[in-house]
């Protein structure tokens, strides 16, 4: 917002998709820009008289942080908003279908950390999971530091390595003051 005015950005939903999540989605959604290395999904209430200004504020924020402004998607009606929700929910559905095709069970985190530890959480995911060579991706609730990390084993050997790596990620998240169950509970598997 211009100097002296209250900020107009006030997302009620704020989610992120990392580069691996976008790569996973590209075969099914041709509209994902090839140059995109991450995406942010947000929902914000607007009124007709504020809609254009709020969209400008979001575009300015994206531009300031190297976003692909010309390739950004916006929805201003119920049909457009539904398209976004379908895209967002297609990712976990696609992950489950991928795992079923490989006869594997989900190895996924439901962890969250305090605000000050968000960067460290991302670093922990990369520090632990990248060296394994296992495919993995993260997406989810950026607004409350709760990204779902999903490891995608292709066979039983990779599944064993994935479970071991997942345990190391959990240890790092707990050491950061985080929680291992932000919304999905513990259940028998976890």
mmCIF file of C-alpha atoms in Angstrom, residues 23-188:
data_model
loop_
_atom_site.group_PDB
_atom_site.id
_atom_site.type_symbol
_atom_site.label_atom_id
_atom_site.label_comp_id
_atom_site.label_asym_id
_atom_site.label_seq_id
_atom_site.Cartn_x
_atom_site.Cartn_y
_atom_site.Cartn_z
ATOM 1 C CA UNK A 23 7.342 -30.247 -11.912
ATOM 2 C CA UNK A 24 5.000 -32.977 -10.647
ATOM 3 C CA UNK A 25 1.962 -30.944 -11.780
ATOM 4 C CA UNK A 26 3.234 -29.839 -15.200
ATOM 5 C CA UNK A 27 2.268 -32.999 -17.130
ATOM 6 C CA UNK A 28 -1.335 -32.550 -15.977
ATOM 7 C CA UNK A 29 -1.595 -28.737 -16.060
ATOM 8 C CA UNK A 30 -0.131 -27.135 -19.163
ATOM 9 C CA UNK A 31 -0.635 -23.655 -17.687
ATOM 10 C CA UNK A 32 2.199 -24.013 -15.158
ATOM 11 C CA UNK A 33 4.936 -21.701 -16.511
ATOM 12 C CA UNK A 34 8.123 -23.536 -17.466
ATOM 13 C CA UNK A 35 10.246 -20.869 -15.754
ATOM 14 C CA UNK A 36 8.365 -21.083 -12.430
ATOM 15 C CA UNK A 37 10.508 -22.485 -9.607
ATOM 16 C CA UNK A 38 7.854 -22.039 -6.924
ATOM 17 C CA UNK A 39 4.294 -20.786 -6.635
ATOM 18 C CA UNK A 40 2.204 -19.032 -4.023
ATOM 19 C CA UNK A 41 -1.543 -19.534 -3.827
ATOM 20 C CA UNK A 42 -3.577 -17.022 -1.874
ATOM 21 C CA UNK A 43 -7.178 -16.125 -1.259
ATOM 22 C CA UNK A 44 -8.250 -12.694 -0.161
ATOM 23 C CA UNK A 45 -11.651 -11.121 0.264
ATOM 24 C CA UNK A 46 -12.189 -8.080 -1.933
ATOM 25 C CA UNK A 47 -14.933 -5.674 -2.820
ATOM 26 C CA UNK A 48 -15.493 -4.381 -6.352
ATOM 27 C CA UNK A 49 -14.060 -1.001 -5.375
ATOM 28 C CA UNK A 50 -10.842 -2.506 -3.910
ATOM 29 C CA UNK A 51 -10.248 -5.467 -6.215
ATOM 30 C CA UNK A 52 -7.959 -3.717 -8.727
ATOM 31 C CA UNK A 53 -5.821 -2.077 -6.022
ATOM 32 C CA UNK A 54 -5.402 -5.331 -4.099
ATOM 33 C CA UNK A 55 -4.400 -7.165 -7.257
ATOM 34 C CA UNK A 56 -1.862 -4.394 -7.970
ATOM 35 C CA UNK A 57 -0.415 -4.797 -4.465
ATOM 36 C CA UNK A 58 0.003 -8.557 -4.955
ATOM 37 C CA UNK A 59 1.585 -8.046 -8.369
ATOM 38 C CA UNK A 60 3.968 -5.443 -6.951
ATOM 39 C CA UNK A 61 4.938 -7.830 -4.150
ATOM 40 C CA UNK A 62 5.549 -10.627 -6.668
ATOM 41 C CA UNK A 63 7.628 -8.335 -8.859
ATOM 42 C CA UNK A 64 9.730 -7.134 -5.901
ATOM 43 C CA UNK A 65 10.614 -10.774 -5.176
ATOM 44 C CA UNK A 66 11.369 -11.896 -8.731
ATOM 45 C CA UNK A 67 7.952 -13.408 -9.428
ATOM 46 C CA UNK A 68 6.736 -14.131 -12.947
ATOM 47 C CA UNK A 69 4.208 -11.308 -12.975
ATOM 48 C CA UNK A 70 3.212 -11.775 -16.616
ATOM 49 C CA UNK A 71 2.507 -15.457 -15.947
ATOM 50 C CA UNK A 72 0.625 -14.976 -12.657
ATOM 51 C CA UNK A 73 -2.914 -16.303 -12.444
ATOM 52 C CA UNK A 74 -5.711 -14.337 -10.804
ATOM 53 C CA UNK A 75 -9.362 -15.192 -10.290
ATOM 54 C CA UNK A 76 -12.003 -12.613 -9.555
ATOM 55 C CA UNK A 77 -15.100 -14.813 -9.687
ATOM 56 C CA UNK A 78 -16.341 -18.099 -8.256
ATOM 57 C CA UNK A 79 -15.501 -20.066 -11.409
ATOM 58 C CA UNK A 80 -11.906 -18.808 -11.408
ATOM 59 C CA UNK A 81 -11.535 -19.483 -7.692
ATOM 60 C CA UNK A 82 -12.779 -23.032 -8.223
ATOM 61 C CA UNK A 83 -10.082 -23.536 -10.896
ATOM 62 C CA UNK A 84 -7.432 -22.615 -8.302
ATOM 63 C CA UNK A 85 -8.876 -24.919 -5.659
ATOM 64 C CA UNK A 86 -8.971 -27.779 -8.150
ATOM 65 C CA UNK A 87 -5.312 -27.162 -9.033
ATOM 66 C CA UNK A 88 -4.317 -27.037 -5.362
ATOM 67 C CA UNK A 89 -6.179 -30.243 -4.489
ATOM 68 C CA UNK A 90 -4.996 -32.080 -7.613
ATOM 69 C CA UNK A 91 -1.497 -32.261 -6.128
ATOM 70 C CA UNK A 92 -2.233 -34.522 -3.123
ATOM 71 C CA UNK A 93 -4.592 -36.600 -5.273
ATOM 72 C CA UNK A 94 -1.838 -36.975 -7.876
ATOM 73 C CA UNK A 95 0.675 -37.955 -5.206
ATOM 74 C CA UNK A 96 -1.659 -40.661 -3.897
ATOM 75 C CA UNK A 97 -2.233 -41.975 -7.427
ATOM 76 C CA UNK A 98 1.530 -41.982 -8.094
ATOM 77 C CA UNK A 99 2.199 -43.928 -4.892
ATOM 78 C CA UNK A 100 -0.541 -46.454 -5.713
ATOM 79 C CA UNK A 101 0.951 -46.972 -9.193
ATOM 80 C CA UNK A 102 4.315 -47.712 -7.531
ATOM 81 C CA UNK A 103 2.704 -49.915 -4.840
ATOM 82 C CA UNK A 104 4.030 -47.658 -2.086
ATOM 83 C CA UNK A 105 2.596 -46.018 1.016
ATOM 84 C CA UNK A 106 2.735 -42.323 1.707
ATOM 85 C CA UNK A 107 5.789 -41.050 3.561
ATOM 86 C CA UNK A 108 4.815 -37.494 4.242
ATOM 87 C CA UNK A 109 5.296 -34.877 6.910
ATOM 88 C CA UNK A 110 2.637 -32.843 8.623
ATOM 89 C CA UNK A 111 5.118 -30.677 10.472
ATOM 90 C CA UNK A 112 5.067 -27.007 11.384
ATOM 91 C CA UNK A 113 7.513 -24.680 13.092
ATOM 92 C CA UNK A 114 7.437 -21.283 14.797
ATOM 93 C CA UNK A 115 7.747 -18.266 12.488
ATOM 94 C CA UNK A 116 11.409 -17.681 13.322
ATOM 95 C CA UNK A 117 12.279 -21.267 12.302
ATOM 96 C CA UNK A 118 10.662 -21.364 8.855
ATOM 97 C CA UNK A 119 13.930 -20.915 6.911
ATOM 98 C CA UNK A 120 15.563 -23.559 9.092
ATOM 99 C CA UNK A 121 12.694 -25.947 8.368
ATOM 100 C CA UNK A 122 13.238 -25.547 4.621
ATOM 101 C CA UNK A 123 16.977 -26.026 5.098
ATOM 102 C CA UNK A 124 16.318 -29.200 7.112
ATOM 103 C CA UNK A 125 14.194 -30.650 4.310
ATOM 104 C CA UNK A 126 16.944 -30.002 1.772
ATOM 105 C CA UNK A 127 19.859 -30.973 4.047
ATOM 106 C CA UNK A 128 18.306 -34.338 4.861
ATOM 107 C CA UNK A 129 16.354 -35.260 1.734
ATOM 108 C CA UNK A 130 18.476 -33.985 -1.157
ATOM 109 C CA UNK A 131 21.458 -36.290 -0.409
ATOM 110 C CA UNK A 132 19.163 -39.348 -0.442
ATOM 111 C CA UNK A 133 18.497 -38.938 -4.158
ATOM 112 C CA UNK A 134 14.858 -39.795 -3.484
ATOM 113 C CA UNK A 135 12.192 -37.769 -5.253
ATOM 114 C CA UNK A 136 10.399 -35.455 -2.836
ATOM 115 C CA UNK A 137 8.311 -32.313 -2.925
ATOM 116 C CA UNK A 138 6.681 -29.878 -0.549
ATOM 117 C CA UNK A 139 3.550 -27.797 -0.646
ATOM 118 C CA UNK A 140 1.023 -26.420 1.755
ATOM 119 C CA UNK A 141 0.199 -23.851 4.325
ATOM 120 C CA UNK A 142 2.833 -21.156 3.988
ATOM 121 C CA UNK A 143 0.811 -18.797 6.176
ATOM 122 C CA UNK A 144 1.381 -20.920 9.266
ATOM 123 C CA UNK A 145 4.787 -22.480 8.476
ATOM 124 C CA UNK A 146 3.214 -25.834 7.740
ATOM 125 C CA UNK A 147 4.452 -27.294 4.477
ATOM 126 C CA UNK A 148 3.668 -30.910 3.654
ATOM 127 C CA UNK A 149 6.838 -32.718 2.642
ATOM 128 C CA UNK A 150 6.161 -35.843 0.559
ATOM 129 C CA UNK A 151 8.845 -38.412 -0.229
ATOM 130 C CA UNK A 152 8.004 -40.472 -3.307
ATOM 131 C CA UNK A 153 9.680 -43.896 -3.129
ATOM 132 C CA UNK A 154 9.540 -45.957 -6.303
ATOM 133 C CA UNK A 155 10.181 -49.336 -4.675
ATOM 134 C CA UNK A 156 10.506 -51.020 -1.291
ATOM 135 C CA UNK A 157 14.226 -50.246 -0.992
ATOM 136 C CA UNK A 158 13.582 -46.550 -1.522
ATOM 137 C CA UNK A 159 10.685 -46.717 0.932
ATOM 138 C CA UNK A 160 13.025 -47.990 3.634
ATOM 139 C CA UNK A 161 15.504 -45.170 2.932
ATOM 140 C CA UNK A 162 12.621 -42.676 2.865
ATOM 141 C CA UNK A 163 11.353 -43.736 6.307
ATOM 142 C CA UNK A 164 14.851 -43.380 7.747
ATOM 143 C CA UNK A 165 15.271 -39.920 6.191
ATOM 144 C CA UNK A 166 11.802 -38.902 7.366
ATOM 145 C CA UNK A 167 12.830 -39.758 10.934
ATOM 146 C CA UNK A 168 15.866 -37.490 10.619
ATOM 147 C CA UNK A 169 13.655 -34.654 9.307
ATOM 148 C CA UNK A 170 11.311 -35.110 12.285
ATOM 149 C CA UNK A 171 14.251 -34.854 14.682
ATOM 150 C CA UNK A 172 15.353 -31.577 13.075
ATOM 151 C CA UNK A 173 11.827 -30.115 13.161
ATOM 152 C CA UNK A 174 11.372 -31.000 16.849
ATOM 153 C CA UNK A 175 14.778 -29.454 17.611
ATOM 154 C CA UNK A 176 13.500 -26.239 16.000
ATOM 155 C CA UNK A 177 10.574 -26.153 18.441
ATOM 156 C CA UNK A 178 8.197 -27.518 15.818
ATOM 157 C CA UNK A 179 5.385 -30.015 15.897
ATOM 158 C CA UNK A 180 5.207 -33.296 13.988
ATOM 159 C CA UNK A 181 1.433 -33.122 13.596
ATOM 160 C CA UNK A 182 0.066 -29.752 12.610
ATOM 161 C CA UNK A 183 -3.318 -30.828 11.264
ATOM 162 C CA UNK A 184 -3.618 -34.508 10.341
ATOM 163 C CA UNK A 185 -3.041 -36.154 13.714
ATOM 164 C CA UNK A 186 -0.670 -38.986 14.470
ATOM 165 C CA UNK A 187 -2.493 -42.187 13.585
ATOM 166 C CA UNK A 188 -0.940 -45.640 13.580
#
